[in-house]
PDB file of C-alpha atoms in Angstrom:
ATOM      1  CA  MET G   2     116.754-113.247-154.995  1.00  0.00           C
ATOM      2  CA  THR G   3     117.295-114.622-151.453  1.00  0.00           C
ATOM      3  CA  HIS G   4     114.429-115.983-149.357  1.00  0.00           C
ATOM      4  CA  THR G   5     114.070-118.121-146.239  1.00  0.00           C
ATOM      5  CA  ASN G   6     110.918-120.056-147.097  1.00  0.00           C
ATOM      6  CA  PHE G   7     111.628-120.608-150.778  1.00  0.00           C
ATOM      7  CA  SER G   8     114.489-121.637-152.982  1.00  0.00           C
ATOM      8  CA  VAL G   9     114.590-120.235-156.502  1.00  0.00           C
ATOM      9  CA  GLU G  10     116.714-121.999-159.091  1.00  0.00           C
ATOM     10  CA  ARG G  11     117.167-120.471-162.523  1.00  0.00           C
ATOM     11  CA  ARG G  12     117.960-122.539-165.605  1.00  0.00           C
ATOM     12  CA  ALA G  13     117.953-120.300-168.646  1.00  0.00           C
ATOM     13  CA  SER G  14     114.360-119.012-168.962  1.00  0.00           C
ATOM     14  CA  VAL G  15     112.856-121.494-166.471  1.00  0.00           C
ATOM     15  CA  ALA G  16     112.543-120.655-162.757  1.00  0.00           C
ATOM     16  CA  ARG G  17     111.999-123.482-160.289  1.00  0.00           C
ATOM     17  CA  VAL G  18     110.369-122.105-157.124  1.00  0.00           C
ATOM     18  CA  THR G  19     110.388-124.590-154.247  1.00  0.00           C
ATOM     19  CA  LEU G  20     108.553-124.243-150.949  1.00  0.00           C
ATOM     20  CA  ASN G  21     111.294-124.788-148.410  1.00  0.00           C
ATOM     21  CA  ARG G  22     109.695-125.680-145.076  1.00  0.00           C
ATOM     22  CA  PRO G  23     109.847-129.491-145.238  1.00  0.00           C
ATOM     23  CA  GLU G  24     109.865-129.829-141.442  1.00  0.00           C
ATOM     24  CA  VAL G  25     106.237-128.571-141.407  1.00  0.00           C
ATOM     25  CA  HIS G  26     105.275-130.031-144.793  1.00  0.00           C
ATOM     26  CA  ASN G  27     105.645-126.592-146.431  1.00  0.00           C
ATOM     27  CA  ALA G  28     102.750-125.122-144.479  1.00  0.00           C
ATOM     28  CA  PHE G  29     101.957-121.412-144.799  1.00  0.00           C
ATOM     29  CA  ASN G  30     102.857-118.782-142.262  1.00  0.00           C
ATOM     30  CA  ASP G  31     103.074-114.977-142.453  1.00  0.00           C
ATOM     31  CA  GLU G  32     106.650-115.030-143.695  1.00  0.00           C
ATOM     32  CA  LEU G  33     106.036-117.610-146.422  1.00  0.00           C
ATOM     33  CA  ILE G  34     103.021-115.662-147.684  1.00  0.00           C
ATOM     34  CA  SER G  35     104.996-112.405-147.887  1.00  0.00           C
ATOM     35  CA  GLU G  36     107.892-114.118-149.645  1.00  0.00           C
ATOM     36  CA  ALA G  37     105.570-115.824-152.130  1.00  0.00           C
ATOM     37  CA  ILE G  38     104.074-112.455-153.097  1.00  0.00           C
ATOM     38  CA  ASP G  39     107.582-111.073-153.646  1.00  0.00           C
ATOM     39  CA  VAL G  40     108.939-114.106-155.507  1.00  0.00           C
ATOM     40  CA  PHE G  41     106.059-114.444-157.953  1.00  0.00           C
ATOM     41  CA  GLY G  42     105.793-110.697-158.441  1.00  0.00           C
ATOM     42  CA  GLU G  43     109.486-110.451-159.320  1.00  0.00           C
ATOM     43  CA  LEU G  44     109.444-113.457-161.645  1.00  0.00           C
ATOM     44  CA  SER G  45     106.296-112.281-163.393  1.00  0.00           C
ATOM     45  CA  ASP G  46     107.946-108.911-164.077  1.00  0.00           C
ATOM     46  CA  ASP G  47     111.178-110.532-165.287  1.00  0.00           C
ATOM     47  CA  ARG G  48     111.045-110.695-169.086  1.00  0.00           C
ATOM     48  CA  GLU G  49     113.752-113.359-169.149  1.00  0.00           C
ATOM     49  CA  THR G  50     111.492-115.807-167.279  1.00  0.00           C
ATOM     50  CA  ARG G  51     109.203-117.849-169.520  1.00  0.00           C
ATOM     51  CA  VAL G  52     108.050-120.692-167.231  1.00  0.00           C
ATOM     52  CA  ILE G  53     107.789-121.122-163.456  1.00  0.00           C
ATOM     53  CA  VAL G  54     107.779-124.603-161.912  1.00  0.00           C
ATOM     54  CA  LEU G  55     106.233-124.564-158.416  1.00  0.00           C
ATOM     55  CA  ALA G  56     107.377-127.457-156.209  1.00  0.00           C
ATOM     56  CA  GLY G  57     107.525-128.477-152.557  1.00  0.00           C
ATOM     57  CA  SER G  58     110.571-129.803-150.726  1.00  0.00           C
ATOM     58  CA  GLY G  59     110.440-133.022-148.738  1.00  0.00           C
ATOM     59  CA  ALA G  60     107.678-135.597-148.702  1.00  0.00           C
ATOM     60  CA  ASN G  61     104.686-133.304-149.245  1.00  0.00           C
ATOM     61  CA  PHE G  62     103.755-130.442-151.554  1.00  0.00           C
ATOM     62  CA  CYS G  63     101.936-128.256-149.022  1.00  0.00           C
ATOM     63  CA  ALA G  64      99.956-129.008-145.853  1.00  0.00           C
ATOM     64  CA  GLY G  65      98.046-125.715-145.817  1.00  0.00           C
ATOM     65  CA  ALA G  66      98.198-123.504-142.733  1.00  0.00           C
ATOM     66  CA  ASP G  67     101.031-123.729-140.208  1.00  0.00           C
ATOM     67  CA  LEU G  68      99.814-124.744-136.730  1.00  0.00           C
ATOM     68  CA  ASN G  69     101.614-121.877-134.988  1.00  0.00           C
ATOM     69  CA  TRP G  70     100.120-119.419-137.460  1.00  0.00           C
ATOM     70  CA  MET G  71      96.664-120.918-136.814  1.00  0.00           C
ATOM     71  CA  ALA G  72      97.197-120.572-133.060  1.00  0.00           C
ATOM     72  CA  ARG G  73      97.854-116.845-133.513  1.00  0.00           C
ATOM     73  CA  MET G  74      94.765-116.519-135.733  1.00  0.00           C
ATOM     74  CA  ALA G  75      92.619-117.828-132.899  1.00  0.00           C
ATOM     75  CA  THR G  76      93.500-114.728-130.861  1.00  0.00           C
ATOM     76  CA  TYR G  77      92.972-112.197-133.690  1.00  0.00           C
ATOM     77  CA  THR G  78      90.178-109.651-133.708  1.00  0.00           C
ATOM     78  CA  ARG G  79      87.848-109.578-136.687  1.00  0.00           C
ATOM     79  CA  GLU G  80      89.816-106.650-138.168  1.00  0.00           C
ATOM     80  CA  GLU G  81      93.102-108.509-137.732  1.00  0.00           C
ATOM     81  CA  ASN G  82      91.602-111.560-139.410  1.00  0.00           C
ATOM     82  CA  VAL G  83      90.475-109.413-142.340  1.00  0.00           C
ATOM     83  CA  ARG G  84      94.013-108.052-142.807  1.00  0.00           C
ATOM     84  CA  ASP G  85      95.528-111.521-142.457  1.00  0.00           C
ATOM     85  CA  SER G  86      93.085-113.068-144.939  1.00  0.00           C
ATOM     86  CA  ALA G  87      93.644-110.233-147.404  1.00  0.00           C
ATOM     87  CA  ARG G  88      97.366-110.989-147.411  1.00  0.00           C
ATOM     88  CA  LEU G  89      96.700-114.680-148.048  1.00  0.00           C
ATOM     89  CA  ALA G  90      94.265-113.800-150.827  1.00  0.00           C
ATOM     90  CA  ARG G  91      96.922-111.539-152.353  1.00  0.00           C
ATOM     91  CA  MET G  92      99.362-114.454-152.525  1.00  0.00           C
ATOM     92  CA  PHE G  93      96.961-116.645-154.485  1.00  0.00           C
ATOM     93  CA  ALA G  94      95.997-113.741-156.747  1.00  0.00           C
ATOM     94  CA  VAL G  95      99.629-112.939-157.597  1.00  0.00           C
ATOM     95  CA  ILE G  96     100.431-116.558-158.478  1.00  0.00           C
ATOM     96  CA  ASN G  97      97.217-116.923-160.460  1.00  0.00           C
ATOM     97  CA  ALA G  98      97.911-113.732-162.433  1.00  0.00           C
ATOM     98  CA  ALA G  99     101.562-114.508-163.187  1.00  0.00           C
ATOM     99  CA  ARG G 100     102.429-113.382-166.709  1.00  0.00           C
ATOM    100  CA  VAL G 101     104.116-116.708-167.467  1.00  0.00           C
ATOM    101  CA  PRO G 102     102.740-120.232-167.112  1.00  0.00           C
ATOM    102  CA  VAL G 103     103.065-121.841-163.690  1.00  0.00           C
ATOM    103  CA  VAL G 104     103.540-125.623-163.670  1.00  0.00           C
ATOM    104  CA  GLY G 105     102.789-127.389-160.386  1.00  0.00           C
ATOM    105  CA  ARG G 106     104.923-130.367-159.327  1.00  0.00           C
ATOM    106  CA  VAL G 107     102.646-132.035-156.758  1.00  0.00           C
ATOM    107  CA  GLN G 108     104.099-134.835-154.639  1.00  0.00           C
ATOM    108  CA  GLY G 109     102.672-136.221-151.420  1.00  0.00           C
ATOM    109  CA  ALA G 110      99.872-134.264-149.781  1.00  0.00           C
ATOM    110  CA  ALA G 111      98.222-130.971-150.739  1.00  0.00           C
ATOM    111  CA  ILE G 112      95.750-130.007-148.042  1.00  0.00           C
ATOM    112  CA  GLY G 113      93.577-126.905-147.596  1.00  0.00           C
ATOM    113  CA  GLY G 114      95.548-123.976-148.912  1.00  0.00           C
ATOM    114  CA  GLY G 115      97.845-126.484-150.592  1.00  0.00           C
ATOM    115  CA  VAL G 116      94.916-127.361-152.856  1.00  0.00           C
ATOM    116  CA  GLY G 117      94.619-123.634-153.517  1.00  0.00           C
ATOM    117  CA  LEU G 118      98.230-123.599-154.703  1.00  0.00           C
ATOM    118  CA  VAL G 119      97.522-126.502-157.059  1.00  0.00           C
ATOM    119  CA  ALA G 120      94.470-124.650-158.369  1.00  0.00           C
ATOM    120  CA  VAL G 121      96.388-121.472-159.256  1.00  0.00           C
ATOM    121  CA  CYS G 122      98.899-123.461-161.309  1.00  0.00           C
ATOM    122  CA  ASP G 123      98.134-123.346-165.035  1.00  0.00           C
ATOM    123  CA  ILE G 124      99.242-126.968-165.338  1.00  0.00           C
ATOM    124  CA  ALA G 125      99.426-129.368-162.386  1.00  0.00           C
ATOM    125  CA  ILE G 126     100.991-132.824-162.430  1.00  0.00           C
ATOM    126  CA  GLY G 127     100.929-135.169-159.443  1.00  0.00           C
ATOM    127  CA  THR G 128     102.012-138.674-158.562  1.00  0.00           C
ATOM    128  CA  ALA G 129      99.868-141.762-158.103  1.00  0.00           C
ATOM    129  CA  THR G 130     100.271-141.421-154.332  1.00  0.00           C
ATOM    130  CA  SER G 131      99.351-137.712-154.127  1.00  0.00           C
ATOM    131  CA  LYS G 132      96.588-136.935-151.623  1.00  0.00           C
ATOM    132  CA  PHE G 133      94.276-133.945-151.402  1.00  0.00           C
ATOM    133  CA  GLY G 134      91.745-132.496-149.008  1.00  0.00           C
ATOM    134  CA  LEU G 135      89.738-129.325-148.519  1.00  0.00           C
ATOM    135  CA  SER G 136      89.549-129.963-144.810  1.00  0.00           C
ATOM    136  CA  GLU G 137      88.709-126.491-143.526  1.00  0.00           C
ATOM    137  CA  VAL G 138      85.196-127.471-142.437  1.00  0.00           C
ATOM    138  CA  LYS G 139      86.729-130.026-140.059  1.00  0.00           C
ATOM    139  CA  LEU G 140      88.107-127.017-138.175  1.00  0.00           C
ATOM    140  CA  GLY G 141      84.868-125.048-138.364  1.00  0.00           C
ATOM    141  CA  ILE G 142      86.240-122.645-140.985  1.00  0.00           C
ATOM    142  CA  LEU G 143      85.979-122.233-144.775  1.00  0.00           C
ATOM    143  CA  PRO G 144      88.184-122.653-147.868  1.00  0.00           C
ATOM    144  CA  ALA G 145      87.214-119.079-148.592  1.00  0.00           C
ATOM    145  CA  VAL G 146      90.118-117.228-150.211  1.00  0.00           C
ATOM    146  CA  ILE G 147      91.054-120.234-152.353  1.00  0.00           C
ATOM    147  CA  SER G 148      87.468-120.849-153.474  1.00  0.00           C
ATOM    148  CA  PRO G 149      87.540-118.683-156.654  1.00  0.00           C
ATOM    149  CA  TYR G 150      90.468-120.689-158.003  1.00  0.00           C
ATOM    150  CA  VAL G 151      89.409-124.122-156.795  1.00  0.00           C
ATOM    151  CA  ILE G 152      85.848-123.715-158.101  1.00  0.00           C
ATOM    152  CA  ALA G 153      87.228-122.460-161.432  1.00  0.00           C
ATOM    153  CA  LYS G 154      89.231-125.684-161.682  1.00  0.00           C
ATOM    154  CA  ILE G 155      86.813-128.321-160.377  1.00  0.00           C
ATOM    155  CA  GLY G 156      83.382-126.714-160.888  1.00  0.00           C
ATOM    156  CA  GLU G 157      80.476-126.104-158.531  1.00  0.00           C
ATOM    157  CA  SER G 158      79.315-129.709-158.315  1.00  0.00           C
ATOM    158  CA  HIS G 159      82.639-131.116-157.113  1.00  0.00           C
ATOM    159  CA  ALA G 160      83.170-128.097-154.870  1.00  0.00           C
ATOM    160  CA  ARG G 161      79.868-128.820-153.124  1.00  0.00           C
ATOM    161  CA  ALA G 162      80.897-132.406-152.460  1.00  0.00           C
ATOM    162  CA  LEU G 163      84.451-131.676-151.334  1.00  0.00           C
ATOM    163  CA  PHE G 164      84.046-128.340-149.510  1.00  0.00           C
ATOM    164  CA  LEU G 165      81.162-129.640-147.390  1.00  0.00           C
ATOM    165  CA  THR G 166      82.603-133.021-146.425  1.00  0.00           C
ATOM    166  CA  GLY G 167      86.258-132.064-146.113  1.00  0.00           C
ATOM    167  CA  GLU G 168      87.045-135.590-147.269  1.00  0.00           C
ATOM    168  CA  ARG G 169      90.451-136.724-148.480  1.00  0.00           C
ATOM    169  CA  PHE G 170      90.807-137.885-152.067  1.00  0.00           C
ATOM    170  CA  GLY G 171      93.527-139.306-154.255  1.00  0.00           C
ATOM    171  CA  ALA G 172      95.237-138.452-157.505  1.00  0.00           C
ATOM    172  CA  ASP G 173      92.759-140.301-159.736  1.00  0.00           C
ATOM    173  CA  ARG G 174      89.835-138.276-158.423  1.00  0.00           C
ATOM    174  CA  ALA G 175      91.900-135.073-158.565  1.00  0.00           C
ATOM    175  CA  LYS G 176      92.524-135.704-162.267  1.00  0.00           C
ATOM    176  CA  GLU G 177      88.927-136.693-162.889  1.00  0.00           C
ATOM    177  CA  ILE G 178      87.647-133.370-161.509  1.00  0.00           C
ATOM    178  CA  GLY G 179      90.298-131.246-163.231  1.00  0.00           C
ATOM    179  CA  LEU G 180      92.520-130.332-160.279  1.00  0.00           C
ATOM    180  CA  LEU G 181      95.396-132.358-161.765  1.00  0.00           C
ATOM    181  CA  HIS G 182      96.097-132.562-165.478  1.00  0.00           C
ATOM    182  CA  ALA G 183      98.301-135.666-165.402  1.00  0.00           C
ATOM    183  CA  ILE G 184      99.525-138.336-162.987  1.00  0.00           C
ATOM    184  CA  ALA G 185     103.016-139.822-162.841  1.00  0.00           C
ATOM    185  CA  ALA G 186     103.766-143.272-161.454  1.00  0.00           C
ATOM    186  CA  ASP G 187     106.504-141.916-159.193  1.00  0.00           C
ATOM    187  CA  GLU G 188     108.645-138.830-158.629  1.00  0.00           C
ATOM    188  CA  ALA G 189     111.206-139.787-161.263  1.00  0.00           C
ATOM    189  CA  GLU G 190     108.454-139.940-163.871  1.00  0.00           C
ATOM    190  CA  LEU G 191     106.968-136.763-162.402  1.00  0.00           C
ATOM    191  CA  ASP G 192     110.190-134.898-163.141  1.00  0.00           C
ATOM    192  CA  ARG G 193     110.282-136.285-166.684  1.00  0.00           C
ATOM    193  CA  MET G 194     106.689-135.191-167.268  1.00  0.00           C
ATOM    194  CA  ILE G 195     107.404-131.728-165.866  1.00  0.00           C
ATOM    195  CA  GLU G 196     110.399-131.358-168.206  1.00  0.00           C
ATOM    196  CA  GLU G 197     108.283-132.432-171.172  1.00  0.00           C
ATOM    197  CA  LYS G 198     105.605-129.879-170.298  1.00  0.00           C
ATOM    198  CA  VAL G 199     108.201-127.138-169.852  1.00  0.00           C
ATOM    199  CA  SER G 200     109.647-127.973-173.284  1.00  0.00           C
ATOM    200  CA  GLN G 201     106.187-127.706-174.829  1.00  0.00           C
ATOM    201  CA  LEU G 202     105.679-124.309-173.212  1.00  0.00           C
ATOM    202  CA  LEU G 203     109.072-123.042-174.389  1.00  0.00           C
ATOM    203  CA  SER G 204     108.184-123.986-177.978  1.00  0.00           C
ATOM    204  CA  SER G 205     105.230-121.573-177.836  1.00  0.00           C
ATOM    205  CA  GLY G 206     105.476-117.838-178.455  1.00  0.00           C
ATOM    206  CA  PRO G 207     106.075-116.169-175.053  1.00  0.00           C
ATOM    207  CA  GLU G 208     103.874-113.175-175.811  1.00  0.00           C
ATOM    208  CA  ALA G 209     101.133-115.436-177.173  1.00  0.00           C
ATOM    209  CA  VAL G 210     101.252-117.571-174.006  1.00  0.00           C
ATOM    210  CA  ALA G 211     100.896-114.483-171.797  1.00  0.00           C
ATOM    211  CA  GLU G 212      98.027-113.206-173.938  1.00  0.00           C
ATOM    212  CA  CYS G 213      96.341-116.636-173.806  1.00  0.00           C
ATOM    213  CA  LYS G 214      96.192-116.375-170.018  1.00  0.00           C
ATOM    214  CA  LYS G 215      94.536-112.951-170.318  1.00  0.00           C
ATOM    215  CA  LEU G 216      92.163-114.230-173.012  1.00  0.00           C
ATOM    216  CA  ILE G 217      90.962-117.122-170.862  1.00  0.00           C
ATOM    217  CA  GLU G 218      90.343-114.845-167.895  1.00  0.00           C
ATOM    218  CA  PHE G 219      88.338-112.399-170.020  1.00  0.00           C
ATOM    219  CA  VAL G 220      86.226-115.010-171.835  1.00  0.00           C
ATOM    220  CA  VAL G 221      85.380-116.877-168.630  1.00  0.00           C
ATOM    221  CA  GLY G 222      84.341-113.662-166.909  1.00  0.00           C
ATOM    222  CA  HIS G 223      82.175-112.172-169.671  1.00  0.00           C
ATOM    223  CA  PRO G 224      79.062-113.213-171.621  1.00  0.00           C
ATOM    224  CA  PRO G 225      79.409-114.109-175.332  1.00  0.00           C
ATOM    225  CA  GLU G 226      78.142-110.727-176.522  1.00  0.00           C
ATOM    226  CA  GLU G 227      81.132-109.119-174.803  1.00  0.00           C
ATOM    227  CA  SER G 228      83.722-111.852-175.249  1.00  0.00           C
ATOM    228  CA  ILE G 229      83.230-112.353-179.008  1.00  0.00           C
ATOM    229  CA  PRO G 230      84.222-108.770-179.974  1.00  0.00           C
ATOM    230  CA  HIS G 231      87.163-109.086-177.592  1.00  0.00           C
ATOM    231  CA  THR G 232      88.335-112.307-179.258  1.00  0.00           C
ATOM    232  CA  ILE G 233      88.145-110.698-182.716  1.00  0.00           C
ATOM    233  CA  GLU G 234      90.363-107.822-181.571  1.00  0.00           C
ATOM    234  CA  ALA G 235      92.708-110.199-179.763  1.00  0.00           C
ATOM    235  CA  ILE G 236      93.429-112.415-182.773  1.00  0.00           C
ATOM    236  CA  ALA G 237      93.739-109.427-185.124  1.00  0.00           C
ATOM    237  CA  GLU G 238      96.292-107.852-182.811  1.00  0.00           C
ATOM    238  CA  ARG G 239      98.268-111.091-182.480  1.00  0.00           C
ATOM    239  CA  ARG G 240      98.347-111.663-186.247  1.00  0.00           C
ATOM    240  CA  ALA G 241      99.737-108.176-186.768  1.00  0.00           C
ATOM    241  CA  SER G 242     102.257-108.390-183.923  1.00  0.00           C
ATOM    242  CA  ALA G 243     105.962-108.936-184.521  1.00  0.00           C
ATOM    243  CA  GLU G 244     105.828-112.281-182.734  1.00  0.00           C
ATOM    244  CA  GLY G 245     102.777-113.417-184.683  1.00  0.00           C
ATOM    245  CA  GLN G 246     104.343-112.395-187.980  1.00  0.00           C
ATOM    246  CA  ALA G 247     107.579-114.183-187.102  1.00  0.00           C
ATOM    247  CA  GLY G 248     105.775-117.329-185.996  1.00  0.00           C
ATOM    248  CA  MET G 249     103.511-117.573-189.012  1.00  0.00           C
ATOM    249  CA  GLY G 250     106.408-116.760-191.333  1.00  0.00           C
ATOM    250  CA  ALA G 251     108.562-119.490-189.811  1.00  0.00           C
ATOM    251  CA  PHE G 252     105.708-121.997-190.119  1.00  0.00           C
ATOM    252  CA  LEU G 253     105.208-121.213-193.811  1.00  0.00           C
ATOM    253  CA  LYS G 254     108.944-121.541-194.440  1.00  0.00           C
ATOM    254  CA  LYS G 255     109.103-124.758-192.379  1.00  0.00           C
ATOM    255  CA  GLU G 256     111.621-123.135-190.041  1.00  0.00           C
ATOM    256  CA  LYS G 257     111.789-122.865-186.270  1.00  0.00           C
ATOM    257  CA  PRO G 258     110.323-119.641-184.849  1.00  0.00           C
ATOM    258  CA  PRO G 259     112.814-117.217-183.268  1.00  0.00           C
ATOM    259  CA  TRP G 260     111.857-118.091-179.673  1.00  0.00           C
ATOM    260  CA  VAL G 261     112.855-121.763-180.084  1.00  0.00           C
ATOM    261  CA  ALA G 262     116.482-122.648-179.396  1.00  0.00           C
ATOM    262  CA  ARG G 263     118.316-123.738-182.536  1.00  0.00           C
TER     263      ARG G 263
END
């Protein structure tokens, strides 16, 4: 798997995907978007991959849109903008729907679409100096394609405050509103916390983790009268599955389940 805008490092069942445009603070352009769709699609389909860690090279996680890409956008017709936006939306959708958990390693700044990347991570950990901003309104545009994921993470109330002002905010507020799940004192601690989270994920049944992601999406998107029957079927199926049987059997015998390294 060779790409220009990303590096992908495999360590057993963990894939570390790193945005690799540090000279522009890992900002998006057409090529990065296309590669991201390919990278996450391939890793999601790879049954050997159990966790993806999404990181940014250099000082900042992701600065949003590349200036040269934005300059081209300014000359696009409405139809060209629709096609361009659809491709960007596809990138976020593919990462969000990844079969395996995506853990975000957020250092430095995450601005605009960079916040969108944080939002599509299942677990996001930043540093005390991480900075965020949904600054699209400062340019007279909208955080449109990232809005389903950002609003799902931070809720309507915080979205109203942050989308409309475009203000910058720090790691403490990001954690308070649910964009980050934990804050490290520095990057060394950040890496330790990421490793701990990866270990926790690898101790969970891989099929159960994938089904949990589907369960959350269904329950959030449906009223109780539809979600409750779905949850009954979901747990019955898991209990009867080979993985569920193996996991429960190992627990009762006080043994490690088969997916945990011995």
